[in-house]
Amino acid sequence: MTLDLPFVFMVLMGLAILAYVILDGFDLGVGILLPLAARPDQDMMVASIGPFWDANETWLVLGVGILLVAFPIAHGIILSSLYLPVALMLIALILRGVAFEFRMKATGWHQVLWNRLFFVGSLGAAIAQGIMLAGVVTGFASGPGYALFGLLVGLGLAGAYALLGATWLVIKTEGDLHGRALRWSKAAVVFAAAGVALISLTTPLVNAGVMAKWFTWPRIAWLAPLPIATAAALAGIWIAAARLQAGRSRREWVPFVLSVWVFVFAFAGLAYSLYPYLVLDRVTIWQAAAAEGSLRFVLVGTAIVLPMVIGYTVFSYRVFWGKARELTYGE
Amino acid sequence: MLDPILLARAQFGLNIAFHILFPTITISLAWVLVYLRLREARTGAAWVGEAYALWVKIFALSFALGVVSGITMSFQFGTNWPGFMDRAGNIAGPLLGYEVLTAFFLEAAFLGIMLFGRDRVPGWVHTLSTVLVAVGTTASAFWILALNSWMQTPQGHAMIDGRLYAEDWWAIIFNPSFPYRLAHMMLASGLTTAFLVAGISAFQLLRDRGYEPARRMFRVGVAAGAVLAPLQILAGDLHGLNTLEHQPAKIAAMEGVWHTERGAPLLLFAVPNEAERRNDYAIAIPKGASLVLTHDPDGEVRGLNEFLGVHPPVAPVFFAFRVMVGIGMLMLALAWLGVWELWRRGEAPRRMLHAFAGMAFSGWIATLAGWMVTEIGRQPYLVYGLITTAETASSVPGPHIALTLTAYAIVYVALMISYMVVITQLARKMAGHGSVPPALGQFGATNAPGVAS
C-alpha cells in the first residue's frame, strides 16, 4: 500500500491548526473579555484558563512545526509573506503568556499593568491571526483594500475567540460572572457571525477558482448543508444562552460545544476552498512536500506519540474538570 | 546601511539568546523540584514545602518566558532563514518535529497539573507530573542539541541539487559533536541553576540568617556547584578537543591563532586585530595552547591562515570564550570555598553570601558566552561546510526587520528586568515572612495583591 504522505501531513497539519484555534481560541477569548469584568472576577477568569494555556499554545508550535517538517518550501514562502503579522502575533503572545505569570506575582500598579498587557496581548494575537488568515485566503495579495479586509477578518476572529471564551466561562464559572458570561456569549455570537459571513463571501469573490468550487451546480447542492449548519449552530448558541439566562435549561456546555462546531464548520469550508493549495493558486501540497524519507521518519513518531499527547491532554482537562477555583501552587 | 542579513542575524541572535536563558534554568530546576517533592514525601520537613513554594514559582515564571520565546523561534526559522528550511528542511524539520511531539506537549500538559493540580490529584500523580515535566525539558534539550550539533558537524546526509536528504537518521542524531555538546549544555544548565539557587538563597540569608529553607537550599546549591564545576571543565575540554578535530577554524579563532605554529602560546588576554591578522596587547602562557589542545607542548595548532575566507570573525569568538572560561573558573573557586566554609563552620560568612548573591545569574552570562563561541564560531556557515548563512537569508526588506527587531529588543529587555525584579521580590518576601501564612494554603494566590504567592 502506498501512502500519499503529503496528503496525510496536510490532514495532520489541519487538525493541529484546528485544535490550536479552538483550544487557544477559548483562552485568548477569555483574555479579550477581561476588561469587561471587575477585579475579583478577572482573577477567576484567568484561573479558568491557567492550567491549560501552555499546552494550548503548543498546538500552534505543532501546526507550524508540521508546516516546517512536511512542507519546508511553503513554510518559507508563507512565513516570509506574513512577516509583519507573524511578528505582531508573536509579540502579542509573548506579552500575554508572561503577563499571565507576572500578574499572579506582581503587586500594586504592576499588577494593573500586567492585566492590561494580558488583554492587549490576547486581542493583538487574535487580530494578527485574522490578518494572517486573510493573507492565506487571498494568496498574500497586498494593497489598501486587502489591508482593510485583513483588519476586518482580524476583528471577526477576535469576536469568534471571544465567543469561545465567553461560552467557556459559562461552563467554568458561577454566580454573577456566570450571568455576565451568558450576556457576553450573546453579544460575541453576533461578531462571530459577521466574521464568518465576511470571509465566506469575500474568498470566492477575490478568487475565481474558489468561486467555481462552491457556486456551480451540482456542487452547490452538496455543499449547502455546510453554511446552513454553521448558521444553525450560531443561532443555537444565542438560543441556548437565552434559555440558560431564563433558567429554562441547565445544560451549560451547549453554547461552548456549538461554538466549537462553528469553528469546525468554518474550518472545513476554508479547507475545501484552499485544497490542494498551501499558497493559493501557486504551491500545492505535493509541490511543497519534503522528501519522502523524512516524512516517513516523522510519521512513525507521530503515529506513536500523538495518541499519547491526546491522551494526557484529555487527562489534564479532566483533572481540572468542573467550576474553576482560585489558582494556587498548592503550598 | 540596513543590511538585511545582518539585521536578520541580530534579530535571530537576540531571540535565541533571550530564549536560551530560561530553558537553561528550567531543565535542571525541574529536577530540583522533583528532588524537593521526593524529599517532602519521605521526611515531611517544613522547610521543604516552603522551598518548593518559592522555587515552583520561579520555575513557572521561567517556563512561561521560555515557552513564549520558543514559539517565536519556531516561526523565526521560517521568517528569517527561509533558505534553511528549503535546503536543510528534510533534516532539520523532523528533528524539530520530534522535539515538539515528545517534549513540548509532555512538559506543557503536565505543567498545569504540576503547578495548579496539587490539591486535585493524589500525591503520587503530582510527583509523577513533576517528573514528566522534568523529562520533557530534558528531552527537549536532547532534540534541539541534536539538530544544533548536526549543523556543526553534519553527517548522515546526501546533497542532491543543493538540497540535503537524510540517509541515516542514527548518524544524523548521534553526530560527532552531539555527545559533547549535550553533556556540556546539561552541565551548564546544572551550574546555572546551582548558582541561581545558591545566589537567591544567599540573598535571603543576608536578610534573615536563620531562615531555614534558605539555609538548606544554599547548601544544595553550593554542593551542586562544587560537584558540577569541575565536571563542566572536563566536559568543556573534551568538547574543545572534539571541535579541534571537526571545526579547526573555530578553535583557531577561540585561541587567537592567526598562523599555524608549533608550541602555540595560551593567550590569557589579547585584542585580535582582524585587519593585520595578529593579536595586540597579548598576555600569554608560552606553549599553553599546544599543551591544552594537543596535550604536547610542541604540538602543532592550525592557524586561521589555513581557512582564509571561511573562518569566523575572530574577536567575538575570542572574547566570548574567555568570558565563559573565566566565569567557569570563578564558579569553581567560589563553590569549593563555599563547601570549605560550610564544612568548617556550618555556615557561610557574610562576604561569601554577598559573593554568591552577586553570582546568582552568572550562569546566564557563561551560557550565552558559550553559545556565542559555538554559533559565531560556525560562521560563515549555517550548516558547517555545506550551506552558508548568507545563502539562506530572507528577502524581507531591511526596514521591516529593523522595525520588528526594535520591538523585540524593547520587549525582551523589559521582560528580563521584570523577571529579575519579580524573583528577587518573591525571595525577599518569603524570607521576610519567616513562613507562609496559613491563609495562603488554599486561597488568596491571585486576589491578595499585598502578599506574593
CSV table of N, CA, C and O in Angstrom, one decimal, chain B residues 70 91 202 276 373 448:
chain,number,residue,atom,x,y,z
B,70,GLY,N,10.2,30.6,22.8
B,70,GLY,CA,10.4,29.4,22.0
B,70,GLY,C,9.4,29.4,20.8
B,70,GLY,O,9.8,29.0,19.7
B,91,ILE,N,16.1,17.5,7.0
B,91,ILE,CA,16.8,17.0,8.2
B,91,ILE,C,16.4,17.8,9.5
B,91,ILE,O,16.0,17.3,10.5
B,202,ALA,N,21.3,32.9,49.2
B,202,ALA,CA,22.3,33.8,49.9
B,202,ALA,C,21.6,35.1,50.1
B,202,ALA,O,21.7,35.7,51.2
B,276,GLU,N,45.2,43.4,10.5
B,276,GLU,CA,46.6,43.0,10.3
B,276,GLU,C,46.8,41.5,10.6
B,276,GLU,O,47.9,41.0,10.6
B,373,VAL,N,30.4,31.6,21.3
B,373,VAL,CA,31.6,30.9,20.8
B,373,VAL,C,31.2,29.9,19.7
B,373,VAL,O,31.7,29.9,18.6
B,448,ALA,N,-4.8,38.4,46.5
B,448,ALA,CA,-4.2,39.1,47.6
B,448,ALA,C,-3.0,39.8,47.2
B,448,ALA,O,-1.9,39.3,47.3
